[in-house]
Amino acid sequence: TVLILGNPLNHEGGVVEFNRGLIKTINELNSGFFLEPFTIGSRMYLFYYPRLKKLLYPLYFLFDLCRFFFKLCKKDVRIIQVNPSLIPVPLIRDGVVVFFAKFLFKKEVVVVIHGWKDEFYDKVIHASFLKYFVTGFFNSADTIFVLSDEFKNKLVDLDIAPEKIKITTTFFYKEDVIVSDLVTDNRAPVNLLFLGRVSELKGITELIQALREISNRFENFNCRIVGHGDKPGVIDHYNKMVEDFGISNRVHFLGRITGEEKFKIYSDSDIYVFPSYTEGCPTSVIEALASGNFIVSTGVGALSDIVDSTNGIKFKVKSVSDLIDALDWSIRNIDQVRLLRHSISEASFSKYEVNFVAVSFMEAYSNY
């Protein structure tokens, strides 16, 4: 048994999507490993109540820690897998968990770094106490999975043993993907898409500013923004911004969409726009590539590894002018972009389909 610790599987977020897919896939493969989810920390009903979440989080954590202690007494649990991201609160939470698992119960520990905050990494580098804690935490793990070469190199710079670090990605389910037929009429509207948390950190402000200029250059395009706001009032704020810019007929907020409908939207889109400030390895970009979308994104996190001249254009974080240039080229050359649809999708199938990721984890588990 591999115990997968994290938020409940009905929670929002990329880490939960990652855990849900890993658990489902490996358990269905009958590989000899059984992955069991174990809830620790925040609950889904607190997602839209940040103040209440801060108040109740310590109580839930203590309750879950007691449950975890009794769970570790069972001999069938061999491996503990935690998903802290490089974020302070999850690191402290999982530091306590790893101490229990590793040093009191002698369990093997796998750490998956899904999210990443560069500003926190910079603090770790320059603060001796933080560096001591973070380095000790990671070096106590038996295997560490990161989502890009950049993250591996940064951990090595913290004196984390490089032989412990493996690189993986997020993934998609092949059966979920819909790849539409090639659009041969290049007079058809150009469809842009953003899918994710609607937040300033995702670059939505810069996206709307860029779309105002793009609307002055092109009439035949639409942009759909799919996702929930990261806090109350965010969608209303950006809707007002769109109205003030006079582009309400071009930019549409669709709210959160999941399942088959989500993949239909990918399939109907030409260009996936992702102007995020900071990322691990965003699932939405992997799904967009699998669906044959051309990517216009920043190069943060694993995006620097994923997006290249064969499937998209990268631009500087917070640079509206760079984003305008990237969108301008993509729309002007929409005939070339659409011709890439199937080659982009096929390349993604060979790199990011869920079974490829599952195999790398099973290889790591086999060491124990």
Coordinates of C-alpha atoms in Angstrom, one line a residue:
T1 CA 0.0 0.0 0.0
V2 CA 1.1 3.5 -0.9
L3 CA -0.6 6.1 1.2
I4 CA -1.2 9.3 -0.9
L5 CA -1.5 12.3 1.4
G6 CA -3.2 15.5 0.4
N7 CA -6.5 17.4 0.0
P8 CA -9.6 15.2 -0.4
L9 CA -10.2 14.0 -3.9
N10 CA -13.3 16.2 -4.4
H11 CA -11.1 19.3 -3.8
E12 CA -10.1 21.9 -6.4
G13 CA -6.6 22.2 -7.8
G14 CA -3.8 20.6 -9.9
V15 CA -2.4 18.5 -7.1
V16 CA -5.7 16.8 -6.5
E17 CA -6.2 16.2 -10.3
F18 CA -2.7 14.7 -10.3
N19 CA -3.4 12.4 -7.3
R20 CA -6.8 11.4 -8.6
G21 CA -5.3 10.3 -12.0
L22 CA -2.3 8.5 -10.4
I23 CA -4.5 6.6 -8.0
K24 CA -7.1 5.6 -10.6
T25 CA -4.5 4.5 -13.2
I26 CA -2.1 2.5 -11.0
N27 CA -4.9 0.7 -9.2
E28 CA -6.5 -0.3 -12.5
L29 CA -3.2 -1.7 -13.8
N30 CA -3.1 -4.4 -11.1
S31 CA 0.6 -3.7 -10.7
G32 CA 1.0 -5.0 -7.2
F33 CA 0.8 -1.5 -5.7
F34 CA -2.4 -0.2 -4.1
L35 CA -2.6 3.6 -3.9
E36 CA -4.9 4.8 -1.1
P37 CA -5.8 8.5 -0.6
F38 CA -5.6 9.9 2.9
T39 CA -7.0 13.4 3.5
I40 CA -4.9 15.8 5.5
G41 CA -5.6 19.5 5.9
S42 CA -8.2 21.6 4.2
R43 CA -11.7 20.4 3.2
M44 CA -13.5 21.3 0.0
Y45 CA -16.4 23.1 1.6
L46 CA -13.8 25.7 2.9
F47 CA -12.5 26.5 -0.6
Y48 CA -14.7 29.6 -1.0
Y49 CA -14.3 30.7 2.7
P50 CA -10.6 31.6 3.1
R51 CA -11.0 33.2 6.6
L52 CA -12.9 30.2 7.9
K53 CA -10.3 27.9 6.3
K54 CA -7.5 29.7 8.2
L55 CA -9.4 29.3 11.4
L56 CA -10.2 25.6 11.0
Y57 CA -7.1 24.4 9.2
P58 CA -5.0 23.7 12.4
L59 CA -7.9 21.8 14.0
Y60 CA -8.3 19.6 10.9
F61 CA -4.6 19.1 10.8
L62 CA -4.3 17.9 14.4
F63 CA -7.3 15.6 13.8
D64 CA -5.8 14.2 10.6
L65 CA -2.4 13.7 12.3
C66 CA -4.0 11.5 14.9
R67 CA -5.7 9.5 12.2
F68 CA -2.4 9.2 10.4
F69 CA -0.6 8.0 13.5
F70 CA -3.1 5.0 13.8
K71 CA -3.0 4.4 10.1
L72 CA 0.8 4.0 10.2
C73 CA 0.5 1.2 12.8
K74 CA -0.9 -1.0 10.0
K75 CA 1.9 -3.1 8.5
D76 CA 0.5 -3.1 5.0
V77 CA 1.4 0.6 4.5
R78 CA 4.9 0.6 3.1
I79 CA 5.3 4.0 1.3
I80 CA 4.0 7.5 2.2
Q81 CA 3.7 10.0 -0.7
V82 CA 3.2 13.7 0.1
N83 CA 2.6 16.6 -2.2
P84 CA 3.7 19.8 -0.4
S85 CA 4.5 22.1 -3.3
L86 CA 7.2 24.6 -2.6
I87 CA 4.9 26.7 -0.4
P88 CA 5.4 27.4 3.3
V89 CA 2.2 25.9 4.9
P90 CA 2.2 22.6 3.0
L91 CA 5.9 22.2 3.6
I92 CA 5.5 22.6 7.4
R93 CA 2.5 20.3 7.3
D94 CA 4.3 17.6 5.4
G95 CA 7.5 18.1 7.4
V96 CA 5.6 16.9 10.5
V97 CA 4.1 14.0 8.5
V98 CA 7.4 12.9 7.1
F99 CA 9.0 13.0 10.6
F100 CA 6.2 10.6 11.8
A101 CA 6.5 8.3 8.8
K102 CA 10.2 8.2 8.3
F103 CA 11.7 8.4 11.8
L104 CA 9.1 6.9 14.0
F105 CA 7.6 4.2 11.7
K106 CA 10.5 3.6 9.3
K107 CA 8.3 4.1 6.2
E108 CA 9.6 4.9 2.8
V109 CA 8.8 8.5 1.7
V110 CA 8.1 9.9 -1.8
V111 CA 7.8 13.6 -2.2
V112 CA 6.0 15.2 -5.2
I113 CA 6.7 18.9 -5.8
H114 CA 3.7 20.0 -7.9
G115 CA 3.4 23.7 -7.2
W116 CA 6.3 26.1 -7.0
K117 CA 6.8 29.7 -5.8
D118 CA 10.0 31.3 -6.9
E119 CA 9.6 34.1 -4.3
F120 CA 9.6 31.5 -1.5
Y121 CA 12.6 29.7 -3.0
D122 CA 14.5 33.0 -3.0
K123 CA 13.8 33.4 0.7
V124 CA 15.0 29.8 1.4
I125 CA 18.3 30.5 -0.5
H126 CA 19.0 33.6 1.7
A127 CA 17.7 32.5 5.1
S128 CA 19.8 29.9 6.9
F129 CA 17.1 28.6 9.1
L130 CA 14.6 28.1 6.2
K131 CA 17.3 26.5 4.1
Y132 CA 18.2 24.1 6.9
F133 CA 14.5 23.1 7.3
V134 CA 13.8 22.7 3.6
T135 CA 17.0 20.9 2.8
G136 CA 16.5 18.5 5.8
F137 CA 12.9 17.8 4.7
F138 CA 13.8 17.0 1.1
N139 CA 17.0 15.0 2.0
S140 CA 14.9 12.8 4.3
A141 CA 12.8 11.6 1.4
D142 CA 13.7 8.5 -0.5
T143 CA 12.5 9.8 -3.9
I144 CA 11.6 13.3 -5.0
F145 CA 9.5 14.0 -8.1
V146 CA 9.6 17.4 -9.7
L147 CA 7.9 18.7 -12.9
S148 CA 10.8 20.3 -14.8
D149 CA 14.6 20.4 -15.2
E150 CA 14.6 23.9 -13.7
F151 CA 13.1 22.7 -10.4
K152 CA 15.6 19.8 -10.2
N153 CA 18.5 22.2 -10.7
K154 CA 17.2 24.5 -8.0
L155 CA 16.8 21.7 -5.5
V156 CA 20.4 20.6 -6.3
D157 CA 21.5 24.1 -5.6
L158 CA 20.0 23.7 -2.1
D159 CA 22.3 20.6 -1.6
I160 CA 19.5 18.1 -2.2
A161 CA 21.1 14.8 -3.3
P162 CA 20.6 14.8 -7.2
E163 CA 20.2 11.0 -7.4
K164 CA 17.0 11.2 -5.4
I165 CA 15.3 13.6 -7.8
K166 CA 13.3 12.3 -10.8
I167 CA 11.5 14.4 -13.4
T168 CA 7.9 13.7 -14.4
T169 CA 5.0 15.8 -15.8
T170 CA 1.3 16.2 -15.3
F171 CA -0.9 14.2 -17.7
F172 CA -4.2 13.7 -19.5
Y173 CA -6.4 10.7 -20.2
K174 CA -6.2 9.6 -23.8
E175 CA -9.8 8.6 -23.9
D176 CA -11.0 12.0 -22.8
V177 CA -9.3 14.0 -25.6
I178 CA -11.3 15.2 -28.6
V179 CA -9.2 16.3 -31.6
S180 CA -11.4 18.1 -34.1
D181 CA -10.9 17.9 -37.8
L182 CA -8.6 20.5 -39.5
V183 CA -10.3 23.8 -40.1
T184 CA -9.7 24.4 -43.8
D185 CA -11.6 27.7 -44.1
N186 CA -9.2 30.2 -42.6
R187 CA -11.9 32.9 -42.7
A188 CA -13.5 31.0 -39.8
P189 CA -13.2 32.9 -36.4
V190 CA -10.0 32.4 -34.5
N191 CA -10.9 30.9 -31.1
L192 CA -8.7 31.7 -28.1
L193 CA -9.0 29.9 -24.8
F194 CA -7.8 30.3 -21.2
L195 CA -8.7 27.6 -18.7
G196 CA -7.8 27.8 -15.1
R197 CA -8.2 29.8 -11.9
V198 CA -9.2 33.3 -12.8
S199 CA -6.7 35.3 -10.8
E200 CA -4.2 38.1 -11.1
L201 CA -1.4 35.5 -10.7
K202 CA -2.6 33.8 -13.8
G203 CA -2.0 36.9 -15.9
I204 CA -5.7 37.7 -16.6
T205 CA -5.1 41.4 -16.3
E206 CA -2.4 41.3 -18.9
L207 CA -4.5 39.0 -21.1
I208 CA -7.4 41.5 -21.1
Q209 CA -5.1 44.4 -21.8
A210 CA -3.6 42.6 -24.7
L211 CA -7.0 41.6 -26.1
R212 CA -8.0 45.3 -26.2
E213 CA -5.1 46.0 -28.6
I214 CA -5.7 42.8 -30.6
S215 CA -9.4 43.8 -31.1
N216 CA -8.1 47.0 -32.8
R217 CA -6.1 44.8 -35.3
F218 CA -8.5 41.9 -35.9
E219 CA -12.3 41.5 -35.9
N220 CA -12.5 37.8 -36.5
F221 CA -11.6 36.3 -33.1
N222 CA -13.1 35.3 -29.8
C223 CA -11.6 34.6 -26.4
R224 CA -13.2 32.3 -23.8
I225 CA -12.0 32.4 -20.2
V226 CA -13.0 29.3 -18.3
G227 CA -12.6 28.9 -14.6
H228 CA -13.7 30.1 -11.2
G229 CA -12.4 33.2 -9.4
D230 CA -9.7 32.8 -6.8
K231 CA -11.7 35.0 -4.4
P232 CA -15.2 36.6 -4.3
G233 CA -15.7 39.5 -6.8
V234 CA -12.8 38.6 -9.2
I235 CA -15.0 37.6 -12.1
D236 CA -17.1 40.8 -11.7
H237 CA -13.9 42.9 -11.6
Y238 CA -12.6 41.4 -14.9
N239 CA -16.0 41.6 -16.5
K240 CA -16.1 45.3 -15.7
M241 CA -12.6 45.7 -17.2
V242 CA -13.8 43.9 -20.4
E243 CA -16.8 46.2 -20.6
D244 CA -14.7 49.3 -20.0
F245 CA -12.4 48.3 -22.9
G246 CA -15.3 47.8 -25.2
I247 CA -14.5 44.1 -26.0
S248 CA -17.5 42.3 -24.4
N249 CA -18.4 40.9 -27.8
R250 CA -15.0 39.3 -28.0
V251 CA -14.2 38.1 -24.4
H252 CA -16.5 35.7 -22.6
F253 CA -16.3 34.3 -19.0
L254 CA -17.8 30.9 -18.9
G255 CA -17.2 29.8 -15.3
R256 CA -15.9 26.5 -14.3
I257 CA -16.4 23.7 -16.8
T258 CA -15.3 20.0 -16.3
G259 CA -15.5 16.6 -17.9
E260 CA -16.5 16.1 -21.6
E261 CA -17.7 19.7 -22.0
K262 CA -14.2 20.9 -21.1
F263 CA -12.5 18.8 -23.8
K264 CA -15.1 20.0 -26.3
I265 CA -14.0 23.6 -25.6
Y266 CA -10.4 22.6 -26.1
S267 CA -11.3 20.9 -29.4
D268 CA -13.1 24.0 -30.6
S269 CA -10.2 26.3 -29.8
D270 CA -7.2 27.2 -32.0
I271 CA -4.9 29.0 -29.6
Y272 CA -4.5 28.3 -25.9
V273 CA -3.4 31.4 -24.0
F274 CA -1.7 31.0 -20.6
P275 CA 0.0 34.2 -19.2
S276 CA 0.6 32.9 -15.7
Y277 CA 3.2 34.4 -13.4
T278 CA 4.3 31.2 -11.7
E279 CA 3.6 27.5 -12.3
G280 CA 4.6 23.9 -11.7
C281 CA 3.5 21.9 -14.7
P282 CA 0.0 23.1 -15.5
T283 CA -2.5 20.3 -16.4
S284 CA -4.5 22.6 -18.6
V285 CA -1.6 23.2 -21.0
I286 CA -0.9 19.5 -21.3
E287 CA -4.6 19.0 -22.1
A288 CA -4.6 21.8 -24.6
L289 CA -1.6 20.3 -26.4
A290 CA -3.3 16.9 -26.5
S291 CA -6.3 18.6 -28.1
G292 CA -4.1 20.1 -30.7
N293 CA -4.1 23.7 -29.5
F294 CA -1.2 26.1 -30.3
I295 CA 0.1 27.5 -27.1
V296 CA 0.9 31.1 -26.3
S297 CA 2.3 31.2 -22.7
T298 CA 4.9 32.5 -20.4
G299 CA 7.9 30.2 -19.9
V300 CA 7.6 29.8 -16.1
G301 CA 8.1 26.4 -14.4
A302 CA 7.8 23.4 -16.6
L303 CA 6.4 25.5 -19.4
S304 CA 10.0 26.3 -20.4
D305 CA 10.4 22.5 -21.2
I306 CA 6.9 22.0 -22.7
V307 CA 6.4 24.9 -25.1
D308 CA 8.8 25.3 -28.0
S309 CA 8.8 26.4 -31.7
T310 CA 6.9 23.2 -32.7
N311 CA 3.8 23.9 -30.6
G312 CA 3.7 27.5 -29.5
I313 CA 5.3 30.8 -28.5
K314 CA 6.6 31.9 -25.1
F315 CA 6.6 35.5 -23.9
K316 CA 7.9 37.3 -20.8
V317 CA 5.9 37.3 -17.6
K318 CA 3.7 40.5 -17.2
S319 CA 4.8 41.8 -20.6
V320 CA 1.6 43.0 -22.3
S321 CA 3.6 44.0 -25.4
D322 CA 5.2 40.6 -25.8
L323 CA 1.8 38.9 -25.4
I324 CA 0.3 41.2 -28.0
D325 CA 3.1 40.3 -30.4
A326 CA 2.6 36.6 -29.8
L327 CA -1.1 36.8 -30.3
D328 CA -0.7 39.0 -33.4
W329 CA 1.6 36.5 -35.0
S330 CA -0.6 33.5 -34.1
I331 CA -3.8 35.1 -35.5
R332 CA -2.1 36.5 -38.7
N333 CA -0.7 33.0 -39.3
I334 CA -3.7 31.1 -38.3
D335 CA -3.5 28.9 -41.4
Q336 CA 0.0 27.6 -40.3
V337 CA -1.3 27.3 -36.7
R338 CA -4.2 25.1 -37.7
L339 CA -2.0 22.9 -39.9
L340 CA -0.1 22.0 -36.7
R341 CA -3.2 20.7 -34.9
H342 CA -2.6 17.0 -35.4
S343 CA 1.2 17.0 -35.1
I344 CA 0.9 18.9 -31.8
S345 CA -1.7 16.4 -30.5
E346 CA 0.3 13.3 -31.6
A347 CA 3.5 14.6 -30.0
S348 CA 1.6 15.1 -26.7
F349 CA 0.2 11.5 -26.8
S350 CA 3.8 10.2 -26.8
K351 CA 4.9 12.4 -23.9
Y352 CA 2.1 13.2 -21.4
E353 CA -0.5 10.4 -21.5
V354 CA -1.3 9.2 -18.0
N355 CA 0.2 5.7 -18.3
F356 CA 3.7 7.1 -19.1
V357 CA 3.6 9.0 -15.8
A358 CA 2.2 6.0 -13.9
V359 CA 5.1 3.8 -15.0
S360 CA 7.7 6.3 -13.7
F361 CA 6.0 6.2 -10.3
M362 CA 5.8 2.4 -10.2
E363 CA 9.5 2.2 -11.0
A364 CA 10.2 4.4 -8.0
Y365 CA 7.9 2.3 -5.7
S366 CA 9.6 -0.9 -6.9
N367 CA 12.9 0.3 -5.3
Y368 CA 11.3 -0.3 -1.9

